[in-house]
mmCIF file of C-alpha atoms and ligand atoms in Angstrom:
data_model
loop_
_atom_site.group_PDB
_atom_site.id
_atom_site.type_symbol
_atom_site.label_atom_id
_atom_site.label_comp_id
_atom_site.label_asym_id
_atom_site.label_seq_id
_atom_site.Cartn_x
_atom_site.Cartn_y
_atom_site.Cartn_z
ATOM 1 C CA MET A 1 24.338 5.219 15.648
ATOM 2 C CA LYS A 2 22.588 8.420 14.582
ATOM 3 C CA LYS A 3 19.060 9.017 15.884
ATOM 4 C CA ILE A 4 16.118 10.445 13.887
ATOM 5 C CA VAL A 5 16.676 13.809 15.552
ATOM 6 C CA ASP A 6 20.282 13.895 14.191
ATOM 7 C CA ILE A 7 19.255 12.744 10.716
ATOM 8 C CA ILE A 8 16.657 15.500 10.279
ATOM 9 C CA LYS A 9 18.794 18.271 11.840
ATOM 10 C CA GLY A 10 18.617 21.505 9.813
ATOM 11 C CA ALA A 11 15.790 20.322 7.558
ATOM 12 C CA SER A 12 12.471 22.136 7.652
ATOM 13 C CA THR A 13 10.913 20.329 4.686
ATOM 14 C CA ILE A 14 11.196 16.535 4.547
ATOM 15 C CA ALA A 15 9.893 13.928 2.106
ATOM 16 C CA ILE A 16 9.673 10.236 2.929
ATOM 17 C CA GLY A 17 9.508 7.669 0.119
ATOM 18 C CA GLY A 18 9.458 3.893 -0.216
ATOM 19 C CA HIS A 19 9.740 1.343 -3.010
ATOM 20 C CA ILE A 20 7.315 0.586 -5.836
ATOM 21 C CA ARG A 21 4.524 -1.896 -5.062
ATOM 22 C CA PRO A 22 4.970 -1.134 -1.336
ATOM 23 C CA ASP A 23 4.807 -4.133 1.016
ATOM 24 C CA GLY A 24 4.042 -4.247 4.754
ATOM 25 C CA ASP A 25 7.557 -3.258 5.798
ATOM 26 C CA CYS A 26 7.740 -0.414 3.314
ATOM 27 C CA ILE A 27 4.328 0.959 4.345
ATOM 28 C CA GLY A 28 4.990 0.355 8.062
ATOM 29 C CA SER A 29 8.390 2.049 8.098
ATOM 30 C CA CYS A 30 7.294 5.023 5.956
ATOM 31 C CA MET A 31 4.093 5.638 7.940
ATOM 32 C CA GLY A 32 5.854 4.964 11.253
ATOM 33 C CA LEU A 33 8.446 7.610 10.475
ATOM 34 C CA TYR A 34 5.834 9.989 9.021
ATOM 35 C CA ASN A 35 3.633 9.800 12.130
ATOM 36 C CA TYR A 36 6.659 10.025 14.458
ATOM 37 C CA LEU A 37 7.797 13.233 12.769
ATOM 38 C CA ARG A 38 4.297 14.723 12.692
ATOM 39 C CA GLU A 39 3.735 13.940 16.375
ATOM 40 C CA ASN A 40 7.119 15.023 17.744
ATOM 41 C CA PHE A 41 8.498 17.670 15.383
ATOM 42 C CA SER A 42 5.575 19.979 14.698
ATOM 43 C CA ASP A 43 7.774 22.705 13.162
ATOM 44 C CA VAL A 44 8.884 20.385 10.342
ATOM 45 C CA GLU A 45 6.818 20.046 7.157
ATOM 46 C CA VAL A 46 6.698 16.411 6.077
ATOM 47 C CA ASP A 47 5.204 14.592 3.088
ATOM 48 C CA VAL A 48 5.066 10.855 2.430
ATOM 49 C CA TYR A 49 5.199 9.349 -1.071
ATOM 50 C CA LEU A 50 4.040 5.800 -1.754
ATOM 51 C CA GLN A 51 2.250 4.064 -4.589
ATOM 52 C CA LYS A 52 -1.350 3.141 -3.819
ATOM 53 C CA ILE A 53 -1.447 0.902 -0.745
ATOM 54 C CA PRO A 54 -3.667 -2.195 -0.374
ATOM 55 C CA ASP A 55 -6.976 -1.575 1.456
ATOM 56 C CA ARG A 56 -5.976 -3.777 4.399
ATOM 57 C CA PHE A 57 -3.418 -1.140 5.453
ATOM 58 C CA LYS A 58 -5.812 1.806 5.293
ATOM 59 C CA PHE A 59 -6.561 1.738 9.037
ATOM 60 C CA ILE A 60 -3.043 3.111 9.628
ATOM 61 C CA LYS A 61 -3.112 6.620 11.085
ATOM 62 C CA ASN A 62 -2.787 9.310 8.383
ATOM 63 C CA SER A 63 -2.725 6.792 5.519
ATOM 64 C CA ASP A 64 -5.020 9.244 3.698
ATOM 65 C CA ALA A 65 -2.140 11.744 3.687
ATOM 66 C CA ILE A 66 -0.033 9.491 1.413
ATOM 67 C CA ILE A 67 0.772 11.177 -1.890
ATOM 68 C CA SER A 68 0.741 8.715 -4.794
ATOM 69 C CA ASP A 69 1.244 11.028 -7.778
ATOM 70 C CA VAL A 70 4.166 13.231 -8.748
ATOM 71 C CA GLU A 71 2.332 16.072 -10.416
ATOM 72 C CA GLU A 72 3.564 18.853 -8.182
ATOM 73 C CA ASP A 73 7.099 20.288 -8.474
ATOM 74 C CA LYS A 74 8.525 20.416 -4.985
ATOM 75 C CA LYS A 75 12.039 20.671 -3.618
ATOM 76 C CA TYR A 76 12.737 19.289 -0.154
ATOM 77 C CA ASP A 77 15.598 19.987 2.251
ATOM 78 C CA LEU A 78 15.795 16.272 2.959
ATOM 79 C CA PHE A 79 14.513 13.128 1.248
ATOM 80 C CA ILE A 80 14.476 10.014 3.427
ATOM 81 C CA VAL A 81 14.127 6.790 1.441
ATOM 82 C CA LEU A 82 13.133 3.601 3.231
ATOM 83 C CA ASP A 83 13.314 -0.133 2.437
ATOM 84 C CA SER A 84 14.704 0.433 -1.080
ATOM 85 C CA SER A 85 17.936 -1.290 -2.101
ATOM 86 C CA ASP A 86 18.549 0.734 -5.247
ATOM 87 C CA ILE A 87 17.380 4.015 -6.681
ATOM 88 C CA ASP A 88 15.229 2.435 -9.414
ATOM 89 C CA ARG A 89 13.040 0.945 -6.695
ATOM 90 C CA LEU A 90 11.814 4.492 -5.947
ATOM 91 C CA GLY A 91 9.972 4.557 -9.268
ATOM 92 C CA GLU A 92 8.585 7.962 -10.217
ATOM 93 C CA PHE A 93 9.320 9.438 -6.760
ATOM 94 C CA GLN A 94 12.998 9.491 -7.756
ATOM 95 C CA LYS A 95 12.258 12.998 -9.082
ATOM 96 C CA TYR A 96 11.928 14.350 -5.522
ATOM 97 C CA PHE A 97 14.981 12.357 -4.400
ATOM 98 C CA ASP A 98 17.078 13.864 -7.222
ATOM 99 C CA GLU A 99 15.965 17.408 -6.450
ATOM 100 C CA ALA A 100 16.357 17.284 -2.664
ATOM 101 C CA ASP A 101 19.259 19.129 -1.002
ATOM 102 C CA ARG A 102 20.190 16.075 1.010
ATOM 103 C CA THR A 103 19.237 12.381 0.830
ATOM 104 C CA PHE A 104 19.296 9.683 3.502
ATOM 105 C CA CYS A 105 18.511 5.988 3.058
ATOM 106 C CA ILE A 106 17.476 3.618 5.858
ATOM 107 C CA ASP A 107 17.312 -0.025 4.809
ATOM 108 C CA HIS A 108 18.057 -3.688 5.586
ATOM 109 C CA HIS A 109 18.808 -5.161 2.133
ATOM 110 C CA ILE A 110 22.128 -6.924 1.751
ATOM 111 C CA SER A 111 21.992 -5.821 -1.895
ATOM 112 C CA ASN A 112 21.747 -2.078 -1.017
ATOM 113 C CA ASN A 113 24.162 -0.193 -3.278
ATOM 114 C CA HIS A 114 24.536 2.963 -1.160
ATOM 115 C CA TYR A 115 22.993 5.430 -3.606
ATOM 116 C CA ALA A 116 21.985 8.138 -1.094
ATOM 117 C CA ASP A 117 24.260 10.879 0.350
ATOM 118 C CA GLU A 118 24.214 9.013 3.649
ATOM 119 C CA ASP A 119 22.662 5.772 4.765
ATOM 120 C CA ILE A 120 22.072 3.337 7.578
ATOM 121 C CA VAL A 121 21.857 -0.209 6.204
ATOM 122 C CA VAL A 122 21.546 -2.980 8.781
ATOM 123 C CA ASP A 123 21.513 -6.099 6.634
ATOM 124 C CA ASN A 124 20.878 -8.517 9.500
ATOM 125 C CA ALA A 125 17.785 -6.651 10.748
ATOM 126 C CA SER A 126 14.385 -8.281 10.295
ATOM 127 C CA SER A 127 12.957 -5.224 8.572
ATOM 128 C CA THR A 128 13.459 -1.550 7.827
ATOM 129 C CA SER A 129 10.771 -0.947 10.441
ATOM 130 C CA GLU A 130 13.035 -2.522 13.083
ATOM 131 C CA VAL A 131 15.943 -0.304 11.983
ATOM 132 C CA ILE A 132 13.730 2.802 12.118
ATOM 133 C CA TYR A 133 12.500 1.901 15.602
ATOM 134 C CA GLU A 134 16.092 1.736 16.875
ATOM 135 C CA LEU A 135 16.540 5.346 15.706
ATOM 136 C CA MET A 136 13.476 6.569 17.621
ATOM 137 C CA ASP A 137 13.186 7.666 21.221
ATOM 138 C CA GLU A 138 11.146 4.911 22.886
ATOM 139 C CA GLU A 139 9.153 7.358 25.055
ATOM 140 C CA LYS A 140 8.193 9.337 21.955
ATOM 141 C CA VAL A 141 6.707 6.291 20.203
ATOM 142 C CA SER A 142 2.899 6.548 20.303
ATOM 143 C CA LYS A 143 0.433 3.696 19.893
ATOM 144 C CA ALA A 144 -0.139 4.760 16.267
ATOM 145 C CA VAL A 145 3.593 4.685 15.499
ATOM 146 C CA ALA A 146 3.928 1.353 17.329
ATOM 147 C CA GLU A 147 1.231 -0.145 15.081
ATOM 148 C CA CYS A 148 3.158 0.885 11.963
ATOM 149 C CA ILE A 149 6.466 -0.557 13.215
ATOM 150 C CA TYR A 150 4.754 -3.767 14.315
ATOM 151 C CA ILE A 151 3.156 -4.210 10.882
ATOM 152 C CA GLY A 152 6.546 -3.830 9.193
ATOM 153 C CA ILE A 153 8.272 -6.352 11.472
ATOM 154 C CA VAL A 154 5.423 -8.880 11.218
ATOM 155 C CA HIS A 155 5.341 -8.769 7.420
ATOM 156 C CA ASP A 156 9.075 -8.937 6.712
ATOM 157 C CA SER A 157 9.721 -11.646 9.308
ATOM 158 C CA GLY A 158 6.782 -13.815 8.165
ATOM 159 C CA VAL A 159 5.266 -13.308 11.632
ATOM 160 C CA PHE A 160 8.538 -13.690 13.593
ATOM 161 C CA LYS A 161 9.601 -16.812 11.727
ATOM 162 C CA TYR A 162 12.347 -16.034 9.197
ATOM 163 C CA GLN A 163 16.061 -16.358 9.979
ATOM 164 C CA SER A 164 16.311 -12.575 10.211
ATOM 165 C CA THR A 165 14.236 -12.646 13.426
ATOM 166 C CA THR A 166 16.510 -12.047 16.447
ATOM 167 C CA LYS A 167 16.196 -11.732 20.206
ATOM 168 C CA ARG A 168 16.181 -7.980 19.655
ATOM 169 C CA THR A 169 13.284 -8.293 17.160
ATOM 170 C CA MET A 170 11.231 -10.016 19.848
ATOM 171 C CA GLU A 171 12.220 -7.443 22.493
ATOM 172 C CA ILE A 172 11.092 -4.650 20.189
ATOM 173 C CA ALA A 173 7.819 -6.487 19.491
ATOM 174 C CA GLY A 174 7.325 -6.685 23.273
ATOM 175 C CA GLU A 175 7.943 -2.950 23.693
ATOM 176 C CA LEU A 176 5.443 -2.250 20.904
ATOM 177 C CA MET A 177 2.837 -4.529 22.534
ATOM 178 C CA GLN A 178 3.242 -2.489 25.727
ATOM 179 C CA LYS A 179 1.986 0.554 23.819
ATOM 180 C CA GLY A 180 -1.421 -1.179 23.706
ATOM 181 C CA ILE A 181 -1.565 -2.122 20.032
ATOM 182 C CA PRO A 182 -4.157 -4.714 18.875
ATOM 183 C CA PHE A 183 -1.446 -7.190 17.847
ATOM 184 C CA THR A 184 -3.682 -10.195 17.122
ATOM 185 C CA LYS A 185 -5.964 -8.142 14.898
ATOM 186 C CA ILE A 186 -3.019 -6.562 13.083
ATOM 187 C CA ILE A 187 -1.566 -9.984 12.225
ATOM 188 C CA ASP A 188 -4.923 -11.479 11.197
ATOM 189 C CA ASP A 189 -6.220 -8.515 9.214
ATOM 190 C CA THR A 190 -3.030 -7.504 7.399
ATOM 191 C CA PHE A 191 -1.152 -10.800 7.052
ATOM 192 C CA TYR A 192 -3.365 -13.906 7.114
ATOM 193 C CA THR A 193 -6.778 -12.810 5.869
ATOM 194 C CA LYS A 194 -7.300 -13.658 2.219
ATOM 195 C CA SER A 195 -10.196 -12.683 -0.007
ATOM 196 C CA TYR A 196 -12.058 -15.409 -1.875
ATOM 197 C CA ILE A 197 -10.285 -14.423 -5.099
ATOM 198 C CA GLU A 198 -6.869 -14.472 -3.406
ATOM 199 C CA ASN A 199 -7.559 -18.019 -2.190
ATOM 200 C CA GLN A 200 -8.679 -19.053 -5.665
ATOM 201 C CA ILE A 201 -5.534 -17.726 -7.300
ATOM 202 C CA LEU A 202 -3.376 -19.330 -4.582
ATOM 203 C CA GLY A 203 -5.121 -22.649 -5.214
ATOM 204 C CA ARG A 204 -4.584 -22.337 -8.925
ATOM 205 C CA ALA A 205 -0.877 -21.548 -8.475
ATOM 206 C CA LEU A 206 -0.464 -24.596 -6.207
ATOM 207 C CA VAL A 207 -2.316 -26.949 -8.556
ATOM 208 C CA GLU A 208 -0.176 -25.830 -11.490
ATOM 209 C CA SER A 209 3.159 -25.832 -9.616
ATOM 210 C CA VAL A 210 5.987 -28.017 -10.873
ATOM 211 C CA MET A 211 8.807 -29.583 -8.862
ATOM 212 C CA PHE A 212 12.285 -30.050 -10.323
ATOM 213 C CA PHE A 213 15.845 -30.902 -9.227
ATOM 214 C CA ASN A 214 14.515 -33.988 -7.433
ATOM 215 C CA GLY A 215 11.904 -32.029 -5.490
ATOM 216 C CA LYS A 216 14.436 -29.493 -4.179
ATOM 217 C CA CYS A 217 12.883 -26.701 -6.256
ATOM 218 C CA ILE A 218 9.333 -25.725 -7.075
ATOM 219 C CA VAL A 219 8.007 -23.189 -9.562
ATOM 220 C CA SER A 220 4.633 -21.752 -10.462
ATOM 221 C CA ALA A 221 3.509 -18.915 -12.715
ATOM 222 C CA ILE A 222 0.360 -16.869 -13.239
ATOM 223 C CA SER A 223 -0.090 -15.500 -16.750
ATOM 224 C CA LYS A 224 -1.504 -12.104 -17.618
ATOM 225 C CA GLY A 225 -4.563 -13.815 -19.070
ATOM 226 C CA VAL A 226 -5.348 -15.535 -15.779
ATOM 227 C CA GLN A 227 -4.837 -12.299 -13.815
ATOM 228 C CA ASP A 228 -7.248 -10.515 -16.142
ATOM 229 C CA PHE A 229 -9.785 -13.360 -15.903
ATOM 230 C CA TYR A 230 -9.905 -13.057 -12.090
ATOM 231 C CA GLY A 231 -9.470 -9.265 -12.152
ATOM 232 C CA ILE A 232 -6.510 -9.362 -9.755
ATOM 233 C CA THR A 233 -3.402 -7.254 -9.221
ATOM 234 C CA SER A 234 0.031 -8.100 -7.789
ATOM 235 C CA ASP A 235 -1.324 -7.400 -4.261
ATOM 236 C CA ASP A 236 -3.588 -10.432 -4.581
ATOM 237 C CA MET A 237 -0.655 -12.819 -5.149
ATOM 238 C CA GLY A 238 1.299 -11.918 -1.991
ATOM 239 C CA GLY A 239 1.418 -15.197 -0.078
ATOM 240 C CA ILE A 240 1.875 -17.625 -2.971
ATOM 241 C CA VAL A 241 5.666 -17.924 -2.963
ATOM 242 C CA GLU A 242 5.663 -18.590 0.785
ATOM 243 C CA GLN A 243 3.143 -21.420 0.386
ATOM 244 C CA LEU A 244 5.380 -22.923 -2.330
ATOM 245 C CA ARG A 245 8.445 -22.552 -0.077
ATOM 246 C CA ILE A 246 6.971 -24.595 2.781
ATOM 247 C CA THR A 247 6.349 -27.590 0.504
ATOM 248 C CA LYS A 248 8.035 -30.588 2.129
ATOM 249 C CA GLY A 249 11.553 -31.231 0.812
ATOM 250 C CA VAL A 250 11.759 -27.942 -1.113
ATOM 251 C CA GLU A 251 14.887 -25.823 -0.690
ATOM 252 C CA CYS A 252 14.083 -23.135 -3.212
ATOM 253 C CA ALA A 253 10.735 -21.769 -4.436
ATOM 254 C CA ILE A 254 10.040 -19.586 -7.447
ATOM 255 C CA PHE A 255 6.822 -17.727 -8.120
ATOM 256 C CA MET A 256 6.411 -15.535 -11.162
ATOM 257 C CA TYR A 257 3.618 -13.498 -12.653
ATOM 258 C CA GLU A 258 3.443 -11.896 -16.056
ATOM 259 C CA THR A 259 3.458 -8.082 -15.900
ATOM 260 C CA GLU A 260 3.263 -7.682 -19.690
ATOM 261 C CA HIS A 261 3.399 -10.164 -22.571
ATOM 262 C CA LEU A 262 6.574 -12.250 -21.994
ATOM 263 C CA LYS A 263 7.728 -10.127 -19.052
ATOM 264 C CA TYR A 264 7.740 -11.655 -15.579
ATOM 265 C CA LYS A 265 8.136 -10.404 -12.021
ATOM 266 C CA VAL A 266 9.971 -13.218 -10.233
ATOM 267 C CA SER A 267 9.957 -13.901 -6.465
ATOM 268 C CA MET A 268 12.369 -16.393 -4.953
ATOM 269 C CA ARG A 269 12.509 -17.895 -1.465
ATOM 270 C CA SER A 270 14.856 -20.480 0.046
ATOM 271 C CA LYS A 271 15.240 -22.420 3.279
ATOM 272 C CA GLU A 272 18.890 -23.118 4.148
ATOM 273 C CA ILE A 273 21.255 -23.409 1.219
ATOM 274 C CA VAL A 274 20.489 -21.221 -1.766
ATOM 275 C CA ASP A 275 21.387 -17.517 -1.504
ATOM 276 C CA VAL A 276 18.543 -16.096 -3.602
ATOM 277 C CA SER A 277 19.811 -12.529 -3.197
ATOM 278 C CA LYS A 278 22.863 -13.563 -5.256
ATOM 279 C CA ILE A 279 20.627 -14.902 -8.033
ATOM 280 C CA ALA A 280 18.330 -11.852 -7.951
ATOM 281 C CA THR A 281 21.305 -9.482 -8.097
ATOM 282 C CA TYR A 282 22.724 -11.479 -11.043
ATOM 283 C CA PHE A 283 19.456 -10.844 -12.920
ATOM 284 C CA GLY A 284 19.350 -7.139 -12.031
ATOM 285 C CA GLY A 285 17.108 -7.299 -8.946
ATOM 286 C CA GLY A 286 17.919 -7.663 -5.259
ATOM 287 C CA GLY A 287 16.738 -8.677 -1.822
ATOM 288 C CA HIS A 288 17.896 -10.868 1.040
ATOM 289 C CA MET A 289 19.592 -14.241 1.334
ATOM 290 C CA ARG A 290 16.280 -16.096 1.793
ATOM 291 C CA ALA A 291 13.875 -13.748 -0.053
ATOM 292 C CA ALA A 292 14.611 -11.842 -3.232
ATOM 293 C CA GLY A 293 13.067 -10.680 -6.489
ATOM 294 C CA PHE A 294 13.758 -9.432 -9.996
ATOM 295 C CA ASN A 295 12.188 -8.904 -13.423
ATOM 296 C CA MET A 296 12.901 -11.092 -16.415
ATOM 297 C CA GLU A 297 11.915 -11.312 -20.068
ATOM 298 C CA GLY A 298 11.116 -14.444 -22.065
ATOM 299 C CA ASN A 299 8.588 -17.255 -22.041
ATOM 300 C CA PHE A 300 7.973 -19.384 -18.944
ATOM 301 C CA HIS A 301 10.443 -22.075 -20.019
ATOM 302 C CA ASP A 302 13.262 -19.639 -20.879
ATOM 303 C CA VAL A 303 12.871 -17.883 -17.544
ATOM 304 C CA VAL A 304 12.832 -21.139 -15.551
ATOM 305 C CA ASN A 305 15.817 -22.502 -17.484
ATOM 306 C CA ASN A 306 17.858 -19.373 -16.832
ATOM 307 C CA ILE A 307 17.027 -19.331 -13.134
ATOM 308 C CA SER A 308 17.595 -23.056 -12.618
ATOM 309 C CA GLU A 309 21.058 -22.756 -14.143
ATOM 310 C CA GLN A 310 21.897 -20.274 -11.380
ATOM 311 C CA ILE A 311 20.300 -22.409 -8.675
ATOM 312 C CA ALA A 312 22.290 -25.446 -9.862
ATOM 313 C CA LEU A 313 25.553 -23.533 -9.328
ATOM 314 C CA GLN A 314 24.660 -23.287 -5.640
ATOM 315 C CA LEU A 315 23.096 -26.717 -5.126
ATOM 316 C CA ASP A 316 25.943 -28.746 -6.640
HETATM 317 P P1 LIG B 401 9.232 -10.072 -3.303
HETATM 318 O O1 LIG B 401 9.618 -11.388 -3.896
HETATM 319 O O2 LIG B 401 8.764 -9.075 -4.301
HETATM 320 O O3 LIG B 401 8.331 -10.236 -2.117
HETATM 321 O O4 LIG B 401 10.580 -9.451 -2.741
HETATM 322 C C1 LIG B 401 11.427 -10.123 -1.871
HETATM 323 C C2 LIG B 401 12.560 -9.194 -1.476
HETATM 324 O O5 LIG B 401 13.348 -8.878 -2.620
HETATM 325 C C3 LIG B 401 12.097 -7.853 -0.906
HETATM 326 O O6 LIG B 401 12.962 -7.498 0.131
HETATM 327 C C4 LIG B 401 12.221 -6.898 -2.064
HETATM 328 O O7 LIG B 401 12.528 -5.613 -1.616
HETATM 329 C C5 LIG B 401 13.345 -7.488 -2.898
HETATM 330 N N1 LIG B 401 13.077 -7.287 -4.332
HETATM 331 C C6 LIG B 401 12.037 -7.786 -5.028
HETATM 332 N N2 LIG B 401 12.079 -7.416 -6.326
HETATM 333 C C7 LIG B 401 13.164 -6.636 -6.466
HETATM 334 C C8 LIG B 401 13.760 -5.930 -7.556
HETATM 335 N N3 LIG B 401 13.236 -5.945 -8.790
HETATM 336 N N4 LIG B 401 14.885 -5.219 -7.304
HETATM 337 C C9 LIG B 401 15.433 -5.190 -6.076
HETATM 338 N N5 LIG B 401 14.922 -5.838 -5.005
HETATM 339 C C10 LIG B 401 13.815 -6.553 -5.176
HETATM 340 MN MN1 LIG B 402 9.940 -4.108 1.094
HETATM 341 MN MN1 LIG B 403 11.913 -4.760 4.081
#
């Protein structure tokens, strides 16, 4: 497999970009690569593009260097896109991707549709951060880079719990711990800690959840009105679908929030049977076998009816 040093060969200006509404893996892999390049390849000019990141990730080294707007016209020798299964996931940063001389995608989504000039897609890896780490020189990985990679692995594996966690994931986590990272604090502060409002909205989603298909499925939704009432954004609803998923007897969980009137962002999770990536891809989104997402129009009942039809095809 190619290493970072091979991927960047010949490029003196590099942009790194991740997907819209960046999650822990997206932020961890982008900032891990950004810091690795800054620390080890001082002759290369590198920029990192990400939408605004949640405050809990702002302790990451150089997070203040993240560029979140696309005002400037800039052409890069190389654009490296991370953790994004299709080009639309790049949002407005697609402009720099389109204009770059060369593009390279590093990802772990089974639904990746190979849109870059070259790519490395390891669909059985826990996270893009794990894939990125395998492309680095272990001795060149600093404590700051190790923190980024660790964040990405922790978030996309649900703290080393999902099926995508392998022996190799744990070995890498061990190597990262040896760099002296504050692993307990990273997990508590970026994964488990919830604000009062986040807990309130989680509670509300649980109270209003509905089971169907004999308790094999569960769904809950948060309307735009409720989001406005609490003054929350999508970042504040992160753990809800996982809490629904671990409900006893549930195979498949659906959480949706309204982005605009009658438009929903849908998250799906499953335990053992339902391939939610298949359903998400069917509705124009993507993801992994046990965690996937997409956008859908209609009222709550239309959306649930359409999704449950697809779930039924796999449960029967
Ligand atoms: P989420 O439910 O947003 O936490 O996403 C679960 C997984 O599905 C992540 O790996 C996302 O990258 C992927 N995903 C979510 N929404 C979309 C979408 N609209 N298009 C493609 N992939 C998505
Ligand atoms: Mn992601
Ligand atoms: Mn990921």
